[in-house]
Short mmCIF file of C-alpha atoms and ligand atoms in Angstrom, two decimals:
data_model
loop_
_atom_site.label_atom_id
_atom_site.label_comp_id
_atom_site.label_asym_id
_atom_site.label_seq_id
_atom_site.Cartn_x
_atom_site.Cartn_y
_atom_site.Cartn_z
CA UNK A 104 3.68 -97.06 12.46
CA UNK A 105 4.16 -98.58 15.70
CA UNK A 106 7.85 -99.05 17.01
CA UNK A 107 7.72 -102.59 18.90
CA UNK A 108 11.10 -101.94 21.15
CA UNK A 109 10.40 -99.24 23.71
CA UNK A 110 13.30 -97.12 26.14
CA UNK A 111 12.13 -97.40 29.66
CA UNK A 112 8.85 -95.52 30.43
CA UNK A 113 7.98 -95.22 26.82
CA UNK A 114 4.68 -96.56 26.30
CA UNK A 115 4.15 -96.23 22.74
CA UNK A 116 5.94 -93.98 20.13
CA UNK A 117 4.37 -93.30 16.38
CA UNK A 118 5.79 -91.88 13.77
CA UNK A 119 3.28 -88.81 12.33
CA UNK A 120 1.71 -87.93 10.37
CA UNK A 121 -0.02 -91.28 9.61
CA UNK A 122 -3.39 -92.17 8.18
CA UNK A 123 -5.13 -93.96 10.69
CA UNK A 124 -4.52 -91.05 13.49
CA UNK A 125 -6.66 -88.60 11.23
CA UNK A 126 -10.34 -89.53 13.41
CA UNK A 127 -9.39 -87.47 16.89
CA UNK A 128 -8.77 -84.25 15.82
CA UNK A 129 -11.96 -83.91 13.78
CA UNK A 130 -14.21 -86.29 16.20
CA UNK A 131 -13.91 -84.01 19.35
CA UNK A 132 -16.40 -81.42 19.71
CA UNK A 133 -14.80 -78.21 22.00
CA UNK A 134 -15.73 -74.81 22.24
CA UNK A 135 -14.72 -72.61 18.88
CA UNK A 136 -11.37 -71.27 18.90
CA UNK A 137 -10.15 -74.25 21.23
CA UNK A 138 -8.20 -76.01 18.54
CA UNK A 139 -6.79 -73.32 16.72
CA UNK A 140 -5.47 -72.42 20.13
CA UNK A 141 -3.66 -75.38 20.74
CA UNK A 142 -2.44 -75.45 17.16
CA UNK A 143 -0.97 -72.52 17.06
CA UNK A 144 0.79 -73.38 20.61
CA UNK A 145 1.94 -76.70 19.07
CA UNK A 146 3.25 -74.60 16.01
CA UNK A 147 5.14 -72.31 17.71
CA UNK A 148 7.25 -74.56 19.24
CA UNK A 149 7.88 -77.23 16.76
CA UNK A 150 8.89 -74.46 14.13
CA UNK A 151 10.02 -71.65 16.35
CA UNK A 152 11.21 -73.06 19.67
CA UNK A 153 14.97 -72.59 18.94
CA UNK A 154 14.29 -69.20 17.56
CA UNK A 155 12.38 -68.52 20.78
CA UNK A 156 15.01 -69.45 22.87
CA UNK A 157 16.76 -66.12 23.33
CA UNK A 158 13.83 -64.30 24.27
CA UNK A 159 13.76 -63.39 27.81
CA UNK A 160 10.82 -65.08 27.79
CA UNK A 161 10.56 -68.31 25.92
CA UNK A 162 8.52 -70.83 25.61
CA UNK A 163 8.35 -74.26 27.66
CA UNK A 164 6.77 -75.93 25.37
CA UNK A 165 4.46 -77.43 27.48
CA UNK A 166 0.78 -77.82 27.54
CA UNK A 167 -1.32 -78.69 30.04
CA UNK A 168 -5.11 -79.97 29.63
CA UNK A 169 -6.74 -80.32 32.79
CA UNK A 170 -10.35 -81.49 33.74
CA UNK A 171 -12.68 -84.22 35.03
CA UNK A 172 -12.07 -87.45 33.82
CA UNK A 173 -13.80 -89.02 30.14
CA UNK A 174 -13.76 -85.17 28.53
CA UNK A 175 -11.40 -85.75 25.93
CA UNK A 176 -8.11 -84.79 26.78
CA UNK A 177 -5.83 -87.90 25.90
CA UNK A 178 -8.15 -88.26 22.80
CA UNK A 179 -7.67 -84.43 22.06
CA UNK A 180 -3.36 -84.49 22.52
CA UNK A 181 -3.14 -87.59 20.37
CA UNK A 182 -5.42 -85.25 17.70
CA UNK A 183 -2.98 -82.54 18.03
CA UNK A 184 -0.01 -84.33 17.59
CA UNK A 185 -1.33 -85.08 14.14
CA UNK A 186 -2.74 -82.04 13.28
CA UNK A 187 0.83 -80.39 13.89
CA UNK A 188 2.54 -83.22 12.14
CA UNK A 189 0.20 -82.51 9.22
CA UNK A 190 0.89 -78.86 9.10
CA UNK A 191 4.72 -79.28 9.57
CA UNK A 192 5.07 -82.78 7.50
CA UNK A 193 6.76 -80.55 4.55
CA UNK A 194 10.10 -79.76 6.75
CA UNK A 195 9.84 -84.02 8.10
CA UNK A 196 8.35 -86.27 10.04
CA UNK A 197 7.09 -86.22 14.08
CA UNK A 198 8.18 -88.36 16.44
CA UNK A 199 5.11 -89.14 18.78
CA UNK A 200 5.96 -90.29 22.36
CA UNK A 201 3.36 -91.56 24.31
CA UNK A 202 4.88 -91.39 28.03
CA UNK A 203 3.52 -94.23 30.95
CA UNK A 204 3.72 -91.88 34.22
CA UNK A 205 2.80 -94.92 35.81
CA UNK A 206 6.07 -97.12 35.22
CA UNK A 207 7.90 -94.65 37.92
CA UNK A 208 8.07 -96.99 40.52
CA UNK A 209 8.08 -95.01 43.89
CA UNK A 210 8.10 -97.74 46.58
CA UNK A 211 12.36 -98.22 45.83
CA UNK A 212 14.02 -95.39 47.72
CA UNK A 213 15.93 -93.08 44.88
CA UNK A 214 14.39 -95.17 41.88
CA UNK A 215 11.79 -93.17 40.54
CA UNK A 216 13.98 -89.97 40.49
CA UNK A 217 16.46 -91.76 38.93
CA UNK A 218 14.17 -92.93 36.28
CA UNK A 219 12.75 -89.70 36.10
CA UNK A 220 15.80 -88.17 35.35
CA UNK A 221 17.02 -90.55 32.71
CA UNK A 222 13.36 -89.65 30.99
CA UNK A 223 14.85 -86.16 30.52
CA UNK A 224 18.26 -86.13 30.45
CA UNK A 225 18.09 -89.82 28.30
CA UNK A 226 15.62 -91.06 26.30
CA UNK A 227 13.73 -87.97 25.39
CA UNK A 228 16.70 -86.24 24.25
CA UNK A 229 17.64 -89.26 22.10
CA UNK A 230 14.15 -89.48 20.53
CA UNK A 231 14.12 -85.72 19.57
CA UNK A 232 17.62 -86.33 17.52
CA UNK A 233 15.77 -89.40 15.19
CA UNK A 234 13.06 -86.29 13.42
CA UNK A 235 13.09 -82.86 12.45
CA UNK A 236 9.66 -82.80 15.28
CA UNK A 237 8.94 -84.46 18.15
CA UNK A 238 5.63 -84.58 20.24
CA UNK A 239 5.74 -86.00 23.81
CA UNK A 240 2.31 -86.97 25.37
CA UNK A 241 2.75 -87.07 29.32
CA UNK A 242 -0.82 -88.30 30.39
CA UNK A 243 -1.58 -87.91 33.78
CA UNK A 244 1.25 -85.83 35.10
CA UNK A 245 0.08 -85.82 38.59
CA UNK A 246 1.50 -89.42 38.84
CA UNK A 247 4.88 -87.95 37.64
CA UNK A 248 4.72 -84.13 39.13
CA UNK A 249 2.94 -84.20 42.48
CA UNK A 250 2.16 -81.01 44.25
CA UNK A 251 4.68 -80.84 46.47
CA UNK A 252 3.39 -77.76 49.25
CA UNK A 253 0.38 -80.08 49.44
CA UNK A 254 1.21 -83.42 49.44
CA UNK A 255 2.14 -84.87 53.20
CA UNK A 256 5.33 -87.05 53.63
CA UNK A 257 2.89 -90.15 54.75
CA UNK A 258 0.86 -90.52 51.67
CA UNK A 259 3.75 -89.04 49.44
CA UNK A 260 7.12 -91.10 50.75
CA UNK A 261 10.30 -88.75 49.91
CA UNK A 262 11.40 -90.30 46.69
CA UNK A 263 8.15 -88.76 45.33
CA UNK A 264 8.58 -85.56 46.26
CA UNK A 265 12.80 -86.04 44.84
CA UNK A 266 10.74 -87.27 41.27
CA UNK A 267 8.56 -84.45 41.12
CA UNK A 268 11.95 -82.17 41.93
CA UNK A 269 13.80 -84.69 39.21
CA UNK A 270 10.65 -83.75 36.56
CA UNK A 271 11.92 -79.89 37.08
CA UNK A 272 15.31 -80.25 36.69
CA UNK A 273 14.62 -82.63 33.99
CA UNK A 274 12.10 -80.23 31.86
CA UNK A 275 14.14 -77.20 32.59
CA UNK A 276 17.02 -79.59 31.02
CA UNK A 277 14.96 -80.84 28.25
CA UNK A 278 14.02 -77.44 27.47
CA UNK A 279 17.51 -75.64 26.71
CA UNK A 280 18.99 -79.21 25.26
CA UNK A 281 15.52 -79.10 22.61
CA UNK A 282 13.70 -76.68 22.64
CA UNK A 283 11.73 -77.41 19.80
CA UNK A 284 10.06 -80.42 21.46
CA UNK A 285 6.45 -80.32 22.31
CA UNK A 286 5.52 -81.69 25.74
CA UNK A 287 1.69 -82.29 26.19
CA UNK A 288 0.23 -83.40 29.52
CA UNK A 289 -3.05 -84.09 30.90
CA UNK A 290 -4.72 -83.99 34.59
CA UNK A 291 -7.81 -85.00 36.10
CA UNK A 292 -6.52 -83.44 39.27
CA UNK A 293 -5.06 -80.27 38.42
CA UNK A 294 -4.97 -79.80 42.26
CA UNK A 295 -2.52 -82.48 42.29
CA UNK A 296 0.16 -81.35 39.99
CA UNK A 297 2.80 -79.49 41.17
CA UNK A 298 2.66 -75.26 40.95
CA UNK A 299 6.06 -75.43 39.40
CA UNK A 300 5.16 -77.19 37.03
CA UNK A 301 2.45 -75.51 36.03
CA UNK A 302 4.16 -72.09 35.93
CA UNK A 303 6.26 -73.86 33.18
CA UNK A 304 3.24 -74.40 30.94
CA UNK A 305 2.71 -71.90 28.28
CA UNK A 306 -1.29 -73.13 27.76
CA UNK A 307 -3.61 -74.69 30.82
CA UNK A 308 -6.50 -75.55 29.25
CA UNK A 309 -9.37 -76.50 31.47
CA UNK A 310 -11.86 -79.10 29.64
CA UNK A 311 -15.44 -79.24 30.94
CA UNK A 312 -18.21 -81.76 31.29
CA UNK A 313 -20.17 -81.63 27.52
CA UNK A 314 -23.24 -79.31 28.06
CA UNK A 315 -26.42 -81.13 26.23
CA UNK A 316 -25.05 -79.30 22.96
CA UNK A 317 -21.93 -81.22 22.94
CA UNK A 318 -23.50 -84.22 23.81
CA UNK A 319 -25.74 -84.16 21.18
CA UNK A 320 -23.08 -83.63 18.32
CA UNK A 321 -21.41 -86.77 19.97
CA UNK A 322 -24.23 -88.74 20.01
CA UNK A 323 -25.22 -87.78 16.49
CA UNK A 324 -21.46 -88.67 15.59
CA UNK A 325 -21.41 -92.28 17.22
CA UNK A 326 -24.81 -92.69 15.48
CA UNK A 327 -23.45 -91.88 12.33
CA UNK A 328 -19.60 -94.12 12.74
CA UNK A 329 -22.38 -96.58 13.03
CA UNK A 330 -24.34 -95.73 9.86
CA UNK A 331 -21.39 -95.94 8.31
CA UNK A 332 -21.41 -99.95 8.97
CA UNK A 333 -25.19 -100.52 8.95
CA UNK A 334 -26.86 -97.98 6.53
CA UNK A 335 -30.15 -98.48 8.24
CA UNK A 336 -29.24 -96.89 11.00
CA UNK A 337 -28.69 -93.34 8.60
CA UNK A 338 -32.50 -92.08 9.53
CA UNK A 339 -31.28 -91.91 13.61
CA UNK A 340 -28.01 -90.52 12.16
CA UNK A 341 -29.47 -87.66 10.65
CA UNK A 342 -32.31 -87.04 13.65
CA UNK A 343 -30.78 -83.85 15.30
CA UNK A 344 -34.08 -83.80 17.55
CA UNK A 345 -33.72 -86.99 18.61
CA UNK A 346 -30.29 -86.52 19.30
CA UNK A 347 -31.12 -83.32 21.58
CA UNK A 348 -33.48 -85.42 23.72
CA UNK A 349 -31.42 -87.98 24.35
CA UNK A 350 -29.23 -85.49 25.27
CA UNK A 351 -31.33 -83.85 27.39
CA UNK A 352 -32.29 -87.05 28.76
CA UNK A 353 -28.47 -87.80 29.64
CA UNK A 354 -27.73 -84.45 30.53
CA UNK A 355 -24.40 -84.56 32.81
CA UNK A 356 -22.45 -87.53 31.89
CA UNK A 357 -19.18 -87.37 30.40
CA UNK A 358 -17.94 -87.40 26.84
CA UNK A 359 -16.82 -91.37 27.36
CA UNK A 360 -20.11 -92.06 28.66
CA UNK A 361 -22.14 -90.63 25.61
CA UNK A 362 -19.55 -92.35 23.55
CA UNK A 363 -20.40 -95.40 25.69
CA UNK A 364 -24.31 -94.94 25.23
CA UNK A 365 -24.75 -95.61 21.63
CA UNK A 366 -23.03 -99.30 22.41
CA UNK A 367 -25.05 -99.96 25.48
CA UNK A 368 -28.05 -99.42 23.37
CA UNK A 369 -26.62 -102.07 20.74
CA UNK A 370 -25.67 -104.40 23.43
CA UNK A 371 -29.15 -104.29 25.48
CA UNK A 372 -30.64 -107.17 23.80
CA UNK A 373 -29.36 -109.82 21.59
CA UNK A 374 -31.35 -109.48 18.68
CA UNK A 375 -29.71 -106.07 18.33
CA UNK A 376 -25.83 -107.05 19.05
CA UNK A 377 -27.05 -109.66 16.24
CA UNK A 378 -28.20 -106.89 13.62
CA UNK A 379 -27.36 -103.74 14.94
CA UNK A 380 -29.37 -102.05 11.77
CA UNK A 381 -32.34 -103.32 13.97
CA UNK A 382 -31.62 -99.76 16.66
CA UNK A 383 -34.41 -97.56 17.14
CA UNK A 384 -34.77 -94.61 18.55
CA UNK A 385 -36.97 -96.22 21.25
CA UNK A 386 -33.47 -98.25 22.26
CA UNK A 387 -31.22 -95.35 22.74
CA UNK A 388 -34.18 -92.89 24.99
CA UNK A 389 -33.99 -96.25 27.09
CA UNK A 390 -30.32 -96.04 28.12
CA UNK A 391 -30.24 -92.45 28.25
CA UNK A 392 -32.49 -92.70 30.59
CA UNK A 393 -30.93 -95.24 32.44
CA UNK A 394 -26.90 -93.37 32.10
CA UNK A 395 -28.48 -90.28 33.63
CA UNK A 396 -28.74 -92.29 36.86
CA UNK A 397 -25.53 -93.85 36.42
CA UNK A 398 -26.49 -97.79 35.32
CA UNK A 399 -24.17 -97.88 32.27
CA UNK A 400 -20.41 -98.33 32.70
N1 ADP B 765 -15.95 -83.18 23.77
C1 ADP B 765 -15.89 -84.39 23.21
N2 ADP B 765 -16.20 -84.55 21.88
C2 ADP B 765 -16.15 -85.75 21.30
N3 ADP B 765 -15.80 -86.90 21.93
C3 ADP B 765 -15.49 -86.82 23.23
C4 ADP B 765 -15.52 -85.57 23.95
N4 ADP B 765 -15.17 -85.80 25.23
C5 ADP B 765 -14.91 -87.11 25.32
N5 ADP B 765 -15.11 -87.74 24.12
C6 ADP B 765 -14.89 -89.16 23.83
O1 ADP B 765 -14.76 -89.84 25.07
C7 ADP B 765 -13.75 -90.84 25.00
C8 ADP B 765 -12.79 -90.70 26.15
O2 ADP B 765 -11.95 -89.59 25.98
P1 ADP B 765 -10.52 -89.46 26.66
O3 ADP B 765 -9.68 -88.64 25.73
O4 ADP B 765 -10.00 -90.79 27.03
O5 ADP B 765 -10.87 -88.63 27.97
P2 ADP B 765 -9.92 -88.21 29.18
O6 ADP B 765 -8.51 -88.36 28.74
O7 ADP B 765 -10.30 -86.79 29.46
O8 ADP B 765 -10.29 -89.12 30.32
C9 ADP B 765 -13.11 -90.73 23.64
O9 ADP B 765 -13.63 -91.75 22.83
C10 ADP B 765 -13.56 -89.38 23.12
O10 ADP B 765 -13.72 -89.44 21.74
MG1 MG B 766 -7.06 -89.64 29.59
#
């Protein structure tokens, strides 16, 4: 379920756990251990994080994937949120906020701290009182947090530094007002995002390029979403060689990219967009080829 009226900043919010936000989760191939990780981190919170609070050392309840861009991480947080959601749906529902970090204006002096602030102080708080759980996906927090020893005056006018000091006050805010909310972020520039902030995470989880393993589970995945439509296509499914060569073959591109290939393939010549049971093997080693050099979008 979609809510249609959104508070300021608020891109999207979902109420979980829901049917159709099952796929992520199991779809993304990461090393072993990686989502039992994160689980467990989600878990903690969402059950524990008022418990936790008296410790001397308690949680943020942040999380923090970081890495190049097209590996997964905004697919992998929206998968989390509905894993946890699942595994705490007997005590209620989630509330999943999806947050824009790009409707913090910066260009009006004072504005985006000000917005930033009623984020925190506001809207989240409000949101966390509607469920028993509530998930908050901040993608791209560089946009919202920007390293502030690092980033020069010129390129980053005052008000963003004031935001990035408005995000700490707000979180640290946020954090004794509910501490039982989850906040996940993502980076491509984990450079970029400010060390305070990052001190406040309790996991930083770098995400890598897929290695030709990877790739080939994704490309034997796409292959077999397809198969699912056009039953022809179940032979090139179920071709783990083939899938290593073409991985092999597209060694270095990113997980959106390998996602990407299998629909280049389709789209290369019109009798196959036509009747996409038509694909053969000879199809996808041509744009593997050809994404390995960077031709495909
Ligand atoms: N390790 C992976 N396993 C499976 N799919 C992946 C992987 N990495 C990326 N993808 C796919 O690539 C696409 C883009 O992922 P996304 O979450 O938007 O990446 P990011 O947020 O890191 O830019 C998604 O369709 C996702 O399923
Ligand atoms: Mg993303």
């Amino acid at each position: 379920m979609v809510e249609t009226r959104l508070p300021p900043g608020v891109s999207a919010i979902h109420v979980l756990p829901a049917d159709h936000h099952d796929g992520p989760w199991d779809t993304m191939v990461v090393p072993p251990g990686t989502k039992e990780r994160l689980l467990g981190h989600a878990l903690l919170v969402l059950r524990h994080g008022r418990a936790l609070q008296s410790l001397s050392g308690p949680p943020h309840g942040v999380i923090v994937l970081a890495g190049p861009p097209g590996t997964g991480k905004t697919t992998l947080c929206q998968g989390l949120a509905q894993a946890a959601a699942l595994a705490v749906s007997r005590r209620g529902a989630t509330t999943f906020v999806e947050i824009d970090p790009h409707a913090f204006p910066s260009e009006m002096l004072g504005e985006s701290q000000r917005a930033v602030r009623r984020l925190f102080a506001e809207t989240l708080p409000e949101l966390a009182a509607r469920r028993p759980h509530t998930v908050v996906l901040l993608d791209e927090v560089e946009a919202l947090a920007v390293r502030r020893s690092t980033a020069s005056f010129e390129t980053n006018p005052v008000d963003v530094h004031r935001a990035t000091d408005a995000a700490l006050d707000g979180l640290d805010a946020l954090r004794s007002a509910c501490p039982h909310v989850l906040m996940l972020c993502t980076t491509n520039f984990l450079a970029a995002v400010d060390e305070a902030f990052l001190s406040r995470a309790d996991l930083v989880l770098q995400m890598s390029l897929p290695d030709d393993e990877v790739l080939a589970r994704i490309l034997g995945h796409s292959l077999a979403e397809l198969a699912a439509q056009w039953p022809a296509l179940a032979p090139l499914a179920a071709d783990d060689s083939l899938h290593a060569k073409l991985a092999a073959r597209c060694s270095g591109v990113d997980g959106r990219r390998a996602r990407k290939l299998v629909l280049a393939a389709l789209a290369a010549r019109p009798e196959l967009a036509e009747d996409p049971g038509l694909l053969s093997a000879d199809d996808l080693w041509e744009v593997a080829g050809a994404a390995a050099v960077g031709d495909i979008a």
